[in-house]
Coordinates of C-alpha atoms in Angstrom, one line a residue:
Chain M
E1 CA -36.9 123.6 204.7
I2 CA -37.5 120.1 203.3
V3 CA -40.2 118.0 204.9
M4 CA -40.0 114.2 204.8
T5 CA -43.2 112.2 204.9
Q6 CA -43.2 108.5 205.5
S7 CA -46.0 106.0 204.9
P8 CA -47.6 104.1 206.2
A9 CA -47.2 105.0 209.9
T10 CA -47.6 101.3 210.8
L11 CA -47.1 98.3 208.7
S12 CA -48.3 94.8 209.9
V13 CA -46.3 92.0 208.2
S14 CA -45.9 88.3 208.9
P15 CA -42.4 86.9 209.3
G16 CA -41.0 85.8 206.0
E17 CA -43.1 88.3 204.0
R18 CA -42.0 91.3 202.1
A19 CA -42.3 94.9 203.5
T20 CA -42.3 98.0 201.4
L21 CA -41.9 101.4 203.2
S22 CA -42.3 104.8 201.5
C23 CA -40.7 108.1 202.0
R24 CA -41.5 111.3 200.2
A25 CA -39.6 114.6 200.2
S26 CA -41.3 118.0 199.8
Q27 CA -38.8 118.9 197.1
S28 CA -36.1 117.0 195.3
V29 CA -33.2 115.6 197.3
G30 CA -31.5 113.8 194.4
V31 CA -30.3 110.5 195.9
N32 CA -29.2 112.1 199.1
L33 CA -31.4 110.0 201.3
A34 CA -30.6 107.6 204.1
W35 CA -32.7 105.0 206.0
Y36 CA -32.2 104.0 209.6
Q37 CA -33.6 101.2 211.7
Q38 CA -34.5 101.7 215.4
A39 CA -35.3 98.6 217.4
P40 CA -37.2 99.1 220.7
G41 CA -35.0 100.7 223.3
Q42 CA -32.0 100.9 220.9
A43 CA -30.2 103.6 219.1
P44 CA -30.8 104.2 215.4
R45 CA -28.7 102.1 213.0
L46 CA -27.8 103.3 209.5
L47 CA -29.2 100.9 206.9
I48 CA -29.0 102.7 203.5
Y49 CA -27.3 105.8 202.3
R50 CA -27.3 107.5 198.9
A51 CA -30.8 106.1 198.4
S52 CA -29.6 102.6 197.6
A53 CA -26.2 101.8 199.1
R54 CA -26.2 99.4 202.0
A55 CA -24.2 100.4 205.0
T56 CA -21.5 98.1 206.3
G57 CA -22.9 94.8 207.7
I58 CA -26.4 95.3 206.6
P59 CA -28.0 92.1 205.2
S60 CA -28.9 92.0 201.5
R61 CA -32.6 91.6 202.3
F62 CA -32.6 95.4 202.8
S63 CA -32.7 97.4 199.7
G64 CA -33.4 101.0 198.9
S65 CA -34.5 102.7 195.7
G66 CA -35.8 106.0 194.4
S67 CA -34.6 109.5 193.6
G68 CA -35.9 113.0 193.6
T69 CA -38.9 113.0 195.9
E70 CA -40.0 109.4 196.1
F71 CA -38.1 106.7 197.9
T72 CA -38.7 103.1 199.0
L73 CA -37.1 100.8 201.5
T74 CA -37.8 97.1 200.9
I75 CA -37.2 94.3 203.3
S76 CA -37.5 91.2 201.1
S77 CA -38.2 88.6 203.8
L78 CA -38.9 89.8 207.3
Q79 CA -36.9 88.3 210.1
S80 CA -37.8 88.6 213.8
E81 CA -35.1 91.2 214.4
D82 CA -36.5 93.4 211.6
F83 CA -39.6 94.4 213.6
A84 CA -38.7 98.0 214.4
V85 CA -39.2 101.6 213.5
Y86 CA -37.7 102.9 210.2
Y87 CA -36.8 106.5 209.5
C88 CA -35.7 108.2 206.3
Q89 CA -33.5 111.3 206.3
Q90 CA -32.6 113.7 203.6
Y91 CA -29.1 115.2 203.4
N92 CA -29.3 117.2 200.2
N93 CA -30.2 120.5 201.9
W94 CA -29.0 121.1 205.4
P95 CA -29.2 122.4 208.0
P96 CA -31.6 121.5 209.3
V97 CA -31.3 117.7 209.0
A98 CA -34.8 116.4 208.3
F99 CA -36.1 113.0 209.3
G100 CA -39.4 111.4 208.3
G101 CA -41.9 110.6 211.1
G102 CA -41.1 106.9 210.9
T103 CA -42.8 103.7 209.9
K104 CA -43.3 101.0 212.6
V105 CA -43.1 97.5 211.2
E106 CA -45.0 95.2 213.5
I107 CA -45.7 91.5 213.5
K108 CA -49.0 90.6 211.9
Chain G
Q1 CA -14.6 99.3 216.2
V2 CA -16.2 102.7 216.5
Q3 CA -17.8 103.3 219.9
L4 CA -19.7 106.3 221.2
V5 CA -20.8 106.5 224.8
E6 CA -23.0 109.3 226.1
S7 CA -23.2 110.4 229.7
G8 CA -24.4 113.3 231.8
G9 CA -28.1 112.9 231.5
G10 CA -30.4 113.1 234.5
L11 CA -33.3 115.0 236.1
V12 CA -33.1 118.7 236.0
K13 CA -35.6 121.5 236.9
P14 CA -37.0 123.8 234.3
G15 CA -34.6 126.7 233.7
G16 CA -31.6 124.5 234.8
S17 CA -28.5 123.4 233.0
L18 CA -26.9 120.1 232.1
R19 CA -23.8 119.1 230.2
L20 CA -23.8 116.0 228.1
S21 CA -20.6 114.2 227.1
C22 CA -20.0 111.7 224.3
A23 CA -16.8 109.7 224.6
A24 CA -15.4 108.5 221.3
S25 CA -13.1 105.6 220.5
G26 CA -12.1 103.4 217.5
F27 CA -11.6 106.1 215.0
T28 CA -9.7 109.4 214.5
F29 CA -12.1 111.6 216.3
S30 CA -10.5 114.9 215.2
D31 CA -11.2 114.1 211.5
F32 CA -14.9 113.7 211.8
Y33 CA -17.9 116.0 212.0
M34 CA -20.1 115.1 214.9
S35 CA -23.7 115.7 215.7
W36 CA -26.3 115.5 218.5
F37 CA -29.8 114.3 218.2
R38 CA -32.7 113.7 220.6
Q39 CA -35.8 111.7 220.8
A40 CA -38.7 112.7 223.0
P41 CA -40.7 109.8 224.6
G42 CA -42.7 108.0 221.9
K43 CA -41.6 110.5 219.2
G44 CA -39.3 110.5 216.2
L45 CA -35.7 111.6 215.8
E46 CA -34.8 115.3 215.9
W47 CA -31.4 116.7 214.9
I48 CA -30.2 119.4 217.2
S49 CA -26.6 120.4 216.4
Y50 CA -23.5 119.5 214.5
I51 CA -19.8 120.6 214.8
S52 CA -17.1 120.5 212.2
S53 CA -14.0 118.5 212.4
S54 CA -11.3 119.8 214.8
D55 CA -9.2 121.7 212.1
L56 CA -12.3 123.8 211.2
S57 CA -14.4 125.7 213.6
Y58 CA -18.0 125.9 212.9
S59 CA -21.3 124.6 214.3
N60 CA -25.0 124.8 213.7
Y61 CA -28.2 124.3 215.7
A62 CA -31.8 123.6 215.2
D63 CA -34.1 126.5 215.9
S64 CA -35.6 124.7 218.8
V65 CA -32.3 124.9 220.8
K66 CA -30.5 127.9 219.2
G67 CA -29.2 130.3 221.9
R68 CA -29.7 127.8 224.7
F69 CA -27.5 124.8 223.7
T70 CA -23.8 124.9 222.8
I71 CA -21.9 122.1 221.1
S72 CA -18.1 121.7 221.6
R73 CA -15.4 119.1 221.2
D74 CA -12.1 118.2 222.8
S75 CA -9.8 116.2 220.5
T76 CA -7.3 115.5 223.3
Q77 CA -10.1 113.9 225.3
K78 CA -11.8 112.5 222.2
S79 CA -15.0 113.8 223.5
L80 CA -18.0 115.7 222.2
Y81 CA -20.1 117.9 224.5
L82 CA -23.5 119.5 224.6
Q83 CA -24.0 122.3 227.1
M84 CA -27.7 122.7 227.7
N85 CA -29.0 125.9 229.4
S86 CA -32.5 127.3 230.1
L87 CA -33.9 123.8 229.9
R88 CA -37.6 123.4 229.2
H89 CA -40.1 120.5 229.7
E90 CA -40.0 119.9 226.0
D91 CA -36.3 119.2 226.1
T92 CA -37.1 115.9 227.9
A93 CA -35.7 113.3 225.6
V94 CA -33.0 110.6 225.0
Y95 CA -30.0 112.4 223.6
Y96 CA -27.7 110.7 221.1
C97 CA -24.4 111.6 219.6
A98 CA -23.4 110.3 216.2
T99 CA -20.6 110.6 213.6
V100 CA -21.2 112.3 210.3
S101 CA -20.2 109.9 207.5
A102 CA -16.6 109.5 206.6
D103 CA -17.2 110.8 203.0
G104 CA -18.6 114.0 204.5
A105 CA -22.2 113.5 203.3
F106 CA -24.5 114.4 206.1
Y107 CA -25.8 111.0 207.1
F108 CA -24.9 109.4 210.3
D109 CA -23.2 106.0 210.4
N110 CA -22.4 105.5 214.1
W111 CA -24.6 106.3 217.1
G112 CA -24.2 106.1 220.8
Q113 CA -26.7 104.3 223.0
G114 CA -28.2 107.6 224.3
T115 CA -28.6 109.4 227.6
L116 CA -31.9 110.4 229.1
V117 CA -32.6 114.0 230.1
T118 CA -35.7 114.7 232.1
V119 CA -36.8 118.2 232.7
S120 CA -39.3 118.4 235.5
S121 CA -40.0 120.3 238.7

């Protein structure tokens, strides 16, 4: 079973600044990785799939990179609506579907 | 556009049962794999089950719910279901349904708003 580890658990960033979130897989998942955003009280929303492809309607300030076991989600210039929890999820080997524990991006 | 609306949550005693529903619209429901997730208060996302598209016939469960929960679907009603039996305190969570991606890769591109299940005496 693949374990996904996200870091940091909490990231404090000022509006307009860049945020870099990390996700590590316990074994290679190729590029079969997705990122989700969950705003407070809301359902998750797909941001990125296949490690770097933006989902429909996702702004270009969100970008994903990486392969194998190391992945990064970058938000180039944080907007107020971007303060949320972000989860990575591998889909190379399933079931079970594995999520990381999440990174909370908060206002500095 | 795609819409998923969960219902059926509520307060139930330990050992009790509950059936969740997920009403789908805006896409060809029968063509898509579907999945259930949950999120305990203040915790992360947990996948609990998926079911294949309507022309196939298989499903799978997380170990935490295997033998207690049953996923099903009704294409005529365009609905997904989760029958939950032998409920435990630790099943308390918001439950979400979601579509598996159109290309068949196991990421989830549309989510419902969730329904809260509270297991408490």
